[in-house]
GROMACS .gro file of C-alpha atoms in nm:
model
  448
    1MET     CA    1  11.884  18.578  16.502
    2VAL     CA    2  12.175  18.789  16.625
    3VAL     CA    3  12.416  18.611  16.389
    4ILE     CA    4  12.184  18.661  16.090
    5PHE     CA    5  12.130  19.028  16.178
    6LEU     CA    6  12.503  19.098  16.202
    7LEU     CA    7  12.570  18.906  15.881
    8PHE     CA    8  12.340  19.142  15.688
    9LEU     CA    9  12.469  19.459  15.856
   10MET     CA   10  12.841  19.401  15.841
   11PRO     CA   11  12.889  19.361  15.467
   12MET     CA   12  12.727  19.706  15.420
   13ASP     CA   13  12.975  19.858  15.664
   14VAL     CA   14  13.263  19.674  15.497
   15ARG     CA   15  13.163  19.804  15.153
   16ALA     CA   16  13.137  20.158  15.291
   17GLN     CA   17  13.493  20.132  15.421
   18GLN     CA   18  13.608  19.995  15.081
   19PRO     CA   19  13.882  19.757  15.203
   20GLN     CA   20  14.138  19.622  14.963
   21PRO     CA   21  14.066  19.259  14.862
   22THR     CA   22  14.261  19.002  15.057
   23PRO     CA   23  14.475  18.781  14.830
   24GLY     CA   24  14.318  18.436  14.813
   25PRO     CA   25  14.305  18.116  14.613
   26GLU     CA   26  14.057  18.262  14.364
   27ASN     CA   27  14.293  18.540  14.244
   28MET     CA   28  14.640  18.393  14.289
   29PRO     CA   29  14.811  18.084  14.146
   30VAL     CA   30  14.821  17.782  14.372
   31ASP     CA   31  15.200  17.772  14.358
   32ASP     CA   32  15.222  18.129  14.499
   33SER     CA   33  14.934  18.112  14.746
   34PRO     CA   34  14.859  17.778  14.913
   35LEU     CA   35  14.492  17.703  14.962
   36ALA     CA   36  14.381  17.791  15.316
   37ALA     CA   37  14.047  17.698  15.474
   38PRO     CA   38  13.850  17.971  15.658
   39VAL     CA   39  13.868  18.037  16.032
   40THR     CA   40  13.701  17.768  16.253
   41LEU     CA   41  13.710  17.518  15.967
   42ASN     CA   42  14.093  17.524  15.992
   43GLY     CA   43  14.099  17.484  16.372
   44GLN     CA   44  14.185  17.847  16.443
   45GLY     CA   45  14.013  18.115  16.645
   46GLY     CA   46  13.919  18.451  16.497
   47PRO     CA   47  14.128  18.741  16.632
   48LEU     CA   48  13.985  19.086  16.706
   49ALA     CA   49  14.250  19.247  16.487
   50PHE     CA   50  14.186  19.525  16.235
   51GLN     CA   51  14.305  19.493  15.876
   52SER     CA   52  14.578  19.751  15.941
   53GLU     CA   53  14.719  19.532  16.220
   54ALA     CA   54  14.786  19.234  15.996
   55PRO     CA   55  15.168  19.192  15.986
   56ALA     CA   56  15.309  19.299  15.650
   57GLN     CA   57  15.676  19.260  15.741
   58SER     CA   58  15.901  19.127  16.014
   59TYR     CA   59  15.918  19.343  16.326
   60LEU     CA   60  16.015  19.350  16.693
   61SER     CA   61  15.790  19.523  16.946
   62GLY     CA   62  15.773  19.551  17.322
   63GLY     CA   63  15.697  19.774  17.615
   64ILE     CA   64  15.604  19.798  17.980
   65SER     CA   65  15.272  19.853  18.155
   66ALA     CA   66  15.137  19.913  18.504
   67ALA     CA   67  14.780  19.831  18.607
   68GLY     CA   68  14.568  19.883  18.916
   69VAL     CA   69  14.258  19.668  18.975
   70TYR     CA   70  13.979  19.687  19.234
   71THR     CA   71  13.719  19.420  19.313
   72GLU     CA   72  13.457  19.413  19.589
   73ASN     CA   73  13.440  19.030  19.601
   74ALA     CA   74  13.790  18.887  19.565
   75LEU     CA   75  13.689  18.539  19.688
   76LEU     CA   76  13.371  18.511  19.473
   77THR     CA   77  13.139  18.431  19.764
   78ASN     CA   78  12.776  18.525  19.823
   79ALA     CA   79  12.845  18.621  20.185
   80ASN     CA   80  13.129  18.793  20.378
   81LYS     CA   81  13.264  18.959  20.065
   82LEU     CA   82  13.626  19.076  20.075
   83GLU     CA   83  13.738  19.388  19.892
   84ASN     CA   84  14.083  19.393  19.736
   85PHE     CA   85  14.302  19.631  19.538
   86GLY     CA   86  14.566  19.467  19.322
   87TYR     CA   87  14.842  19.594  19.100
   88MET     CA   88  15.050  19.443  18.823
   89VAL     CA   89  15.370  19.564  18.659
   90GLN     CA   90  15.477  19.371  18.351
   91SER     CA   91  15.697  19.395  18.046
   92HIS     CA   92  15.622  19.237  17.710
   93ILE     CA   93  15.799  19.166  17.385
   94ALA     CA   94  15.675  19.035  17.050
   95TRP     CA   95  15.859  18.910  16.743
   96SER     CA   96  15.695  18.867  16.403
   97GLN     CA   97  15.890  18.698  16.124
   98MET     CA   98  15.757  18.699  15.767
   99THR     CA   99  15.920  18.512  15.478
  100SER     CA  100  15.790  18.335  15.169
  101ARG     CA  101  15.773  18.008  15.362
  102LEU     CA  102  15.741  18.113  15.726
  103LYS     CA  103  15.496  18.322  15.927
  104TRP     CA  104  15.596  18.345  16.290
  105ASN     CA  105  15.438  18.544  16.577
  106LEU     CA  106  15.586  18.508  16.924
  107GLY     CA  107  15.480  18.704  17.235
  108LEU     CA  108  15.624  18.696  17.589
  109ASN     CA  109  15.496  18.871  17.902
  110GLY     CA  110  15.642  18.876  18.253
  111GLY     CA  111  15.571  19.075  18.568
  112PHE     CA  112  15.450  19.077  18.927
  113ILE     CA  113  15.101  19.080  19.083
  114GLY     CA  114  15.045  19.229  19.431
  115ASN     CA  115  14.732  19.250  19.649
  116SER     CA  116  14.644  19.487  19.933
  117ASN     CA  117  14.434  19.249  20.147
  118LEU     CA  118  14.562  18.913  20.025
  119GLY     CA  119  14.940  18.926  20.051
  120ALA     CA  120  14.962  18.547  20.039
  121GLN     CA  121  14.833  18.567  19.680
  122ASN     CA  122  15.118  18.791  19.560
  123GLN     CA  123  15.303  18.620  19.278
  124ALA     CA  124  15.507  18.650  18.964
  125ALA     CA  125  15.299  18.638  18.646
  126GLU     CA  126  15.399  18.524  18.301
  127SER     CA  127  15.239  18.434  17.972
  128ALA     CA  128  15.355  18.334  17.626
  129THR     CA  129  15.195  18.286  17.285
  130ILE     CA  130  15.324  18.146  16.958
  131ASP     CA  131  15.146  18.109  16.626
  132ALA     CA  132  15.358  17.983  16.337
  133THR     CA  133  15.300  17.837  15.992
  134TRP     CA  134  15.573  17.674  15.782
  135ARG     CA  135  15.530  17.594  15.413
  136LEU     CA  136  15.737  17.277  15.404
  137THR     CA  137  15.684  17.207  15.033
  138GLU     CA  138  15.468  17.346  14.757
  139HIS     CA  139  15.163  17.160  14.888
  140VAL     CA  140  15.248  17.067  15.250
  141SER     CA  141  15.231  17.303  15.547
  142PHE     CA  142  15.290  17.270  15.921
  143ARG     CA  143  15.122  17.488  16.187
  144LEU     CA  144  15.198  17.534  16.555
  145SER     CA  145  14.990  17.730  16.804
  146ASP     CA  146  15.055  17.749  17.178
  147THR     CA  147  14.926  17.974  17.456
  148PHE     CA  148  15.063  17.957  17.811
  149GLY     CA  149  14.954  18.158  18.114
  150ASN     CA  150  15.030  18.177  18.485
  151VAL     CA  151  14.815  18.464  18.612
  152THR     CA  152  14.515  18.535  18.833
  153GLY     CA  153  14.163  18.598  18.707
  154LEU     CA  154  14.193  18.953  18.835
  155PHE     CA  155  14.415  19.035  18.537
  156SER     CA  156  14.288  18.793  18.273
  157SER     CA  157  14.109  19.064  18.073
  158ILE     CA  158  14.410  19.297  18.088
  159SER     CA  159  14.636  19.028  17.942
  160SER     CA  160  14.405  18.942  17.649
  161GLN     CA  161  14.562  18.936  17.302
  162THR     CA  162  14.341  19.089  17.030
  163GLN     CA  163  14.572  18.995  16.741
  164GLN     CA  164  14.630  18.628  16.828
  165THR     CA  165  14.439  18.355  16.649
  166GLY     CA  166  14.520  18.053  16.866
  167VAL     CA  167  14.308  17.741  16.900
  168GLY     CA  168  13.957  17.745  16.753
  169VAL     CA  169  13.629  17.711  16.942
  170VAL     CA  170  13.587  17.343  16.852
  171GLU     CA  171  13.930  17.237  16.986
  172LYS     CA  172  13.944  17.487  17.273
  173SER     CA  173  13.969  17.373  17.636
  174ASN     CA  174  13.697  17.458  17.888
  175ASN     CA  175  13.797  17.791  18.045
  176THR     CA  176  13.442  17.903  18.130
  177LEU     CA  177  13.441  17.830  18.504
  178LEU     CA  178  13.435  18.150  18.711
  179VAL     CA  179  13.685  18.112  18.994
  180PRO     CA  180  13.777  18.372  19.261
  181PRO     CA  181  13.946  18.672  19.092
  182VAL     CA  182  14.261  18.626  19.303
  183GLN     CA  183  14.285  18.254  19.222
  184ARG     CA  184  14.609  18.159  19.048
  185VAL     CA  185  14.549  17.960  18.729
  186LEU     CA  186  14.814  17.778  18.529
  187SER     CA  187  14.692  17.707  18.175
  188ASN     CA  188  14.828  17.585  17.843
  189GLU     CA  189  14.670  17.519  17.504
  190SER     CA  190  14.865  17.367  17.215
  191LEU     CA  191  14.776  17.269  16.859
  192LEU     CA  192  14.985  17.099  16.590
  193GLU     CA  193  14.867  17.050  16.233
  194ILE     CA  194  15.000  16.906  15.908
  195GLY     CA  195  14.796  17.005  15.604
  196VAL     CA  196  14.830  16.876  15.249
  197GLN     CA  197  14.677  17.039  14.943
  198VAL     CA  198  14.573  16.737  14.739
  199GLY     CA  199  14.394  16.933  14.467
  200PRO     CA  200  14.327  17.286  14.346
  201ASN     CA  201  14.031  17.314  14.586
  202THR     CA  202  14.097  17.045  14.847
  203VAL     CA  203  14.297  17.037  15.171
  204THR     CA  204  14.334  16.736  15.400
  205GLY     CA  205  14.551  16.652  15.698
  206VAL     CA  206  14.573  16.577  16.068
  207ARG     CA  207  14.588  16.791  16.380
  208GLY     CA  208  14.634  16.728  16.750
  209SER     CA  209  14.561  16.951  17.047
  210TYR     CA  210  14.643  16.946  17.417
  211GLY     CA  211  14.510  17.156  17.701
  212LEU     CA  212  14.566  17.179  18.075
  213ILE     CA  213  14.425  17.386  18.359
  214ASP     CA  214  14.595  17.360  18.698
  215TYR     CA  215  14.508  17.510  19.036
  216PRO     CA  216  14.709  17.494  19.361
  217THR     CA  217  14.612  17.179  19.554
  218SER     CA  218  14.462  17.382  19.838
  219SER     CA  219  14.228  17.579  19.611
  220GLN     CA  220  13.860  17.579  19.698
  221SER     CA  221  13.551  17.741  19.548
  222ALA     CA  222  13.306  17.880  19.802
  223GLN     CA  223  13.022  17.750  19.584
  224PHE     CA  224  13.118  17.396  19.485
  225GLY     CA  225  13.432  17.296  19.678
  226THR     CA  226  13.758  17.164  19.537
  227LEU     CA  227  13.898  17.292  19.208
  228TYR     CA  228  14.046  16.997  19.019
  229ASN     CA  229  14.327  16.997  18.764
  230THR     CA  230  14.221  16.892  18.413
  231ARG     CA  231  14.386  16.755  18.099
  232GLY     CA  232  14.245  16.730  17.749
  233TYR     CA  233  14.386  16.544  17.445
  234SER     CA  234  14.246  16.547  17.092
  235ALA     CA  235  14.344  16.391  16.757
  236GLU     CA  236  14.166  16.483  16.433
  237ALA     CA  237  14.172  16.389  16.066
  238PHE     CA  238  14.009  16.647  15.839
  239TYR     CA  239  13.903  16.690  15.476
  240ASP     CA  240  13.807  17.038  15.351
  241TRP     CA  241  13.672  17.116  15.003
  242LYS     CA  242  13.615  17.456  14.844
  243PHE     CA  243  13.321  17.383  14.612
  244ALA     CA  244  13.245  17.745  14.517
  245VAL     CA  245  13.423  18.081  14.513
  246ARG     CA  246  13.303  18.170  14.866
  247GLN     CA  247  13.186  17.836  15.009
  248TRP     CA  248  13.354  17.544  15.182
  249VAL     CA  249  13.244  17.214  15.331
  250GLY     CA  250  13.450  16.996  15.562
  251LEU     CA  251  13.452  16.664  15.746
  252THR     CA  252  13.644  16.600  16.069
  253VAL     CA  253  13.677  16.269  16.253
  254ARG     CA  254  13.826  16.300  16.601
  255GLY     CA  255  13.904  16.115  16.921
  256GLN     CA  256  13.938  16.288  17.259
  257ARG     CA  257  14.030  16.209  17.616
  258PHE     CA  258  13.948  16.429  17.916
  259GLU     CA  259  14.099  16.362  18.260
  260THR     CA  260  14.024  16.508  18.602
  261LEU     CA  261  14.322  16.487  18.837
  262PRO     CA  262  14.414  16.336  19.071
  263ALA     CA  263  14.247  16.034  18.904
  264ILE     CA  264  13.888  16.140  18.976
  265ALA     CA  265  13.728  16.080  18.635
  266ARG     CA  266  13.812  16.007  18.272
  267THR     CA  267  13.605  16.047  17.956
  268ASP     CA  268  13.687  15.909  17.610
  269VAL     CA  269  13.498  16.066  17.319
  270GLY     CA  270  13.464  15.978  16.951
  271SER     CA  271  13.288  16.222  16.717
  272VAL     CA  272  13.226  16.320  16.356
  273LEU     CA  273  13.170  16.685  16.262
  274LEU     CA  274  13.042  16.831  15.936
  275TYR     CA  275  13.130  17.194  15.853
  276TYR     CA  276  12.987  17.453  15.617
  277SER     CA  277  13.161  17.791  15.575
  278PHE     CA  278  13.048  18.094  15.377
  279THR     CA  279  13.272  18.397  15.314
  280ALA     CA  280  13.025  18.679  15.257
  281THR     CA  281  13.305  18.932  15.194
  282PRO     CA  282  13.685  18.910  15.218
  283THR     CA  283  13.649  19.009  15.586
  284VAL     CA  284  13.326  18.834  15.697
  285THR     CA  285  13.302  18.456  15.743
  286LEU     CA  286  13.013  18.246  15.879
  287THR     CA  287  13.074  17.882  15.975
  288LEU     CA  288  12.823  17.619  16.088
  289PHE     CA  289  12.915  17.274  16.223
  290GLY     CA  290  12.758  16.973  16.392
  291GLY     CA  291  12.763  16.596  16.431
  292PRO     CA  292  12.723  16.297  16.669
  293GLU     CA  293  12.939  16.229  16.976
  294TYR     CA  294  12.983  15.905  17.168
  295SER     CA  295  13.145  15.907  17.512
  296ASN     CA  296  13.246  15.662  17.784
  297THR     CA  297  13.294  15.818  18.130
  298SER     CA  298  13.429  15.631  18.429
  299SER     CA  299  13.505  15.725  18.790
  300ALA     CA  300  13.537  15.523  19.108
  301ALA     CA  301  13.446  15.829  19.317
  302ALA     CA  302  13.129  15.939  19.137
  303THR     CA  303  12.777  15.821  19.068
  304ALA     CA  304  12.610  15.848  18.729
  305ALA     CA  305  12.399  16.158  18.672
  306PRO     CA  306  12.055  16.138  18.505
  307GLY     CA  307  12.087  16.044  18.138
  308LEU     CA  308  12.381  15.807  18.190
  309ASN     CA  309  12.356  15.434  18.235
  310GLY     CA  310  12.564  15.245  18.489
  311GLN     CA  311  12.858  15.203  18.250
  312GLY     CA  312  12.877  15.577  18.168
  313HIS     CA  313  12.809  15.533  17.794
  314PHE     CA  314  12.644  15.838  17.639
  315TRP     CA  315  12.530  15.945  17.292
  316SER     CA  316  12.500  16.317  17.231
  317SER     CA  317  12.554  16.578  16.960
  318GLY     CA  318  12.800  16.860  16.911
  319GLU     CA  319  12.705  17.169  16.716
  320GLY     CA  320  12.775  17.537  16.684
  321ALA     CA  321  12.825  17.847  16.470
  322THR     CA  322  13.085  18.123  16.444
  323LEU     CA  323  13.078  18.463  16.276
  324ASN     CA  324  13.410  18.646  16.227
  325TRP     CA  325  13.451  18.999  16.096
  326GLY     CA  326  13.782  19.186  16.063
  327GLY     CA  327  13.728  19.531  15.910
  328ILE     CA  328  13.942  19.841  15.873
  329ARG     CA  329  13.827  20.003  16.201
  330THR     CA  330  13.581  19.746  16.338
  331SER     CA  331  13.616  19.378  16.424
  332ALA     CA  332  13.376  19.133  16.585
  333ASN     CA  333  13.337  18.767  16.679
  334VAL     CA  334  13.014  18.584  16.762
  335SER     CA  335  13.000  18.214  16.850
  336TYR     CA  336  12.778  17.942  16.994
  337VAL     CA  337  12.912  17.593  17.077
  338ARG     CA  338  12.757  17.290  17.246
  339GLN     CA  339  12.977  16.981  17.285
  340LEU     CA  340  13.149  16.750  17.534
  341ASN     CA  341  13.457  16.904  17.695
  342ASP     CA  342  13.686  16.880  17.996
  343GLY     CA  343  13.560  16.997  18.334
  344GLY     CA  344  13.780  17.308  18.353
  345GLY     CA  345  13.815  17.257  18.731
  346LEU     CA  346  13.503  17.050  18.804
  347ALA     CA  347  13.505  16.687  18.918
  348SER     CA  348  13.433  16.533  18.575
  349SER     CA  349  13.394  16.615  18.209
  350VAL     CA  350  13.090  16.818  18.106
  351THR     CA  351  12.846  16.891  17.833
  352LEU     CA  352  12.946  17.251  17.772
  353GLN     CA  353  12.732  17.521  17.615
  354THR     CA  354  12.889  17.860  17.542
  355ALA     CA  355  12.762  18.172  17.368
  356SER     CA  356  12.982  18.477  17.327
  357ALA     CA  357  13.010  18.802  17.134
  358ALA     CA  358  13.292  19.056  17.118
  359LEU     CA  359  13.319  19.390  16.938
  360ARG     CA  360  13.625  19.613  16.895
  361ARG     CA  361  13.603  19.960  16.738
  362GLN     CA  362  13.876  20.212  16.653
  363LEU     CA  363  13.746  20.563  16.721
  364SER     CA  364  14.011  20.782  16.560
  365ARG     CA  365  14.334  20.784  16.365
  366ARG     CA  366  14.522  20.799  16.696
  367GLN     CA  367  14.396  20.443  16.743
  368ASN     CA  368  14.178  20.527  17.042
  369GLU     CA  369  13.945  20.231  17.075
  370ILE     CA  370  13.661  20.069  17.266
  371GLN     CA  371  13.590  19.702  17.319
  372PHE     CA  372  13.283  19.516  17.446
  373SER     CA  373  13.228  19.147  17.510
  374VAL     CA  374  12.968  18.923  17.674
  375ALA     CA  375  12.976  18.547  17.738
  376TYR     CA  376  12.737  18.284  17.874
  377SER     CA  377  12.829  17.929  17.973
  378ARG     CA  378  12.655  17.622  18.112
  379ASN     CA  379  12.849  17.321  18.245
  380ASN     CA  380  12.649  16.999  18.294
  381LEU     CA  381  12.864  16.735  18.466
  382LEU     CA  382  12.857  16.385  18.314
  383LEU     CA  383  12.934  16.235  18.654
  384SER     CA  384  12.841  16.423  18.968
  385PRO     CA  385  13.006  16.356  19.308
  386SER     CA  386  12.756  16.365  19.594
  387LEU     CA  387  12.885  16.702  19.722
  388SER     CA  388  12.875  16.882  19.385
  389ALA     CA  389  12.592  17.040  19.190
  390PRO     CA  390  12.542  16.879  18.847
  391SER     CA  391  12.495  17.210  18.659
  392ILE     CA  392  12.676  17.545  18.677
  393GLN     CA  393  12.591  17.859  18.480
  394GLY     CA  394  12.813  18.162  18.425
  395LEU     CA  395  12.760  18.507  18.277
  396SER     CA  396  13.024  18.775  18.222
  397ALA     CA  397  13.058  19.111  18.047
  398LEU     CA  398  13.349  19.345  17.975
  399ALA     CA  399  13.376  19.705  17.852
  400SER     CA  400  13.706  19.885  17.797
  401PHE     CA  401  13.844  20.208  17.651
  402GLU     CA  402  14.202  20.283  17.547
  403GLN     CA  403  14.343  20.630  17.474
  404HIS     CA  404  14.674  20.668  17.289
  405PHE     CA  405  14.904  20.962  17.352
  406ALA     CA  406  15.177  21.071  17.113
  407ARG     CA  407  15.314  20.759  16.945
  408SER     CA  408  15.408  20.518  17.220
  409PHE     CA  409  15.204  20.596  17.532
  410ALA     CA  410  14.853  20.479  17.614
  411ALA     CA  411  14.608  20.473  17.905
  412GLY     CA  412  14.313  20.241  17.944
  413VAL     CA  413  14.018  20.182  18.174
  414ALA     CA  414  13.802  19.869  18.190
  415TYR     CA  415  13.502  19.734  18.381
  416SER     CA  416  13.404  19.367  18.398
  417TRP     CA  417  13.118  19.188  18.572
  418GLN     CA  418  13.083  18.816  18.646
  419ARG     CA  419  12.805  18.601  18.790
  420GLN     CA  420  12.790  18.228  18.858
  421ASP     CA  421  12.480  18.022  18.949
  422LEU     CA  422  12.416  17.668  19.071
  423PRO     CA  423  12.050  17.620  18.969
  424SER     CA  424  12.007  17.294  19.160
  425SER     CA  425  12.100  17.450  19.495
  426GLY     CA  426  11.971  17.802  19.427
  427THR     CA  427  12.304  17.966  19.515
  428SER     CA  428  12.476  18.238  19.314
  429SER     CA  429  12.767  18.476  19.348
  430TYR     CA  430  12.894  18.771  19.151
  431THR     CA  431  13.182  19.016  19.138
  432SER     CA  432  13.281  19.327  18.945
  433VAL     CA  433  13.630  19.447  18.859
  434VAL     CA  434  13.750  19.797  18.770
  435SER     CA  435  14.097  19.847  18.625
  436PHE     CA  436  14.320  20.129  18.503
  437THR     CA  437  14.632  20.077  18.290
  438LEU     CA  438  14.927  20.291  18.176
  439SER     CA  439  15.163  20.157  17.909
  440TYR     CA  440  15.459  20.240  17.689
  441ASP     CA  441  15.511  20.048  17.364
  442PHE     CA  442  15.759  20.047  17.078
  443SER     CA  443  15.781  19.873  16.741
  444HIS     CA  444  16.084  19.835  16.514
  445PRO     CA  445  16.078  19.684  16.161
  446LEU     CA  446  16.337  19.411  16.105
  447GLY     CA  447  16.356  19.455  15.730
  448LYS     CA  448  16.314  19.192  15.460
   0.00000   0.00000   0.00000
């Protein structure tokens, strides 16, 4: 109901703002504008960028920021809570390159994280993102997307990138597990794609994705014990057809492998997904998808959970919906996904359900803005070790405000809240985080 309600409201707001039409296949020759499938259908995620933030030329930007963060439950326990004040100083640089055949966005961040009560958790922090599309020939394109991070959860919301597209919700790794805010997390998500326009309204091709989440070997969760490293591999073949001016359908056949390290469990998955995408306006896109999944999970250290036979063979379904809106001064994303995925730190792969919504609003011409987001997740383990709960639920919310001064200076304040529950054991824990950020940024056009 929320998706349908927003779908009817947002086009009215878009028309009131009177945005300029986005060039597309229906108003530009194929030779000048290659056919591109909508967000989600093309394996991408929807950014929270405004229309004015879409790169129109090559540029170099950068800056430096300092942040202070307070949490009353740094170890995410439901007893003996430990308060902690942390700080982070980091610099960042971004390079956008725009040519007739290349679109390139590269971002690098590096800094240091310190803690008042947990000095052993002090560390360097770095992250990097790249999103690039090459038009190799008139009808063949190559896309690369990669996101790397080595930070703690205490600063994950501060480091978020509103303009990055990245990997879509279907291919995305499982990053829903709520770990202690001071926990160091090493993560990487990569996607490669080769697309071929085989007709005036048809795109086909292949894509592969890889994801990892690593924790230090000594890491423990107060709720469910050891945090395991995970790996996810995916290979897809897709066929997308634009059968009307604003409507697409697509078919994706994929194989996946999820591993829990060190050699705890492995799941192989084969699935078929059908997509339907409707572009209500040039800035509003609704996508629905679903299909069957077949998995085979094995582990010498686990016993089968209810619903699995002794061999670990399992039939299930994957389905979901996304709504993406990128207006002049307002942007929003809403999504629901249910499918098999890696454990994200748990002892085996899971059936993962996620529901999330995010809204970003520019308040004035000075680009003062607010942002809100909420997310729910449920991880049901396919194989459950005797010391672990088979189901884990998480709920989180974030609100932030950013005030710009002059041209290059800004200050921001944010509040986030997280809760995690193990229904089978009746235990839960929660934490809240308050942060304040000061930053200086610059941007310099690189010319044509």
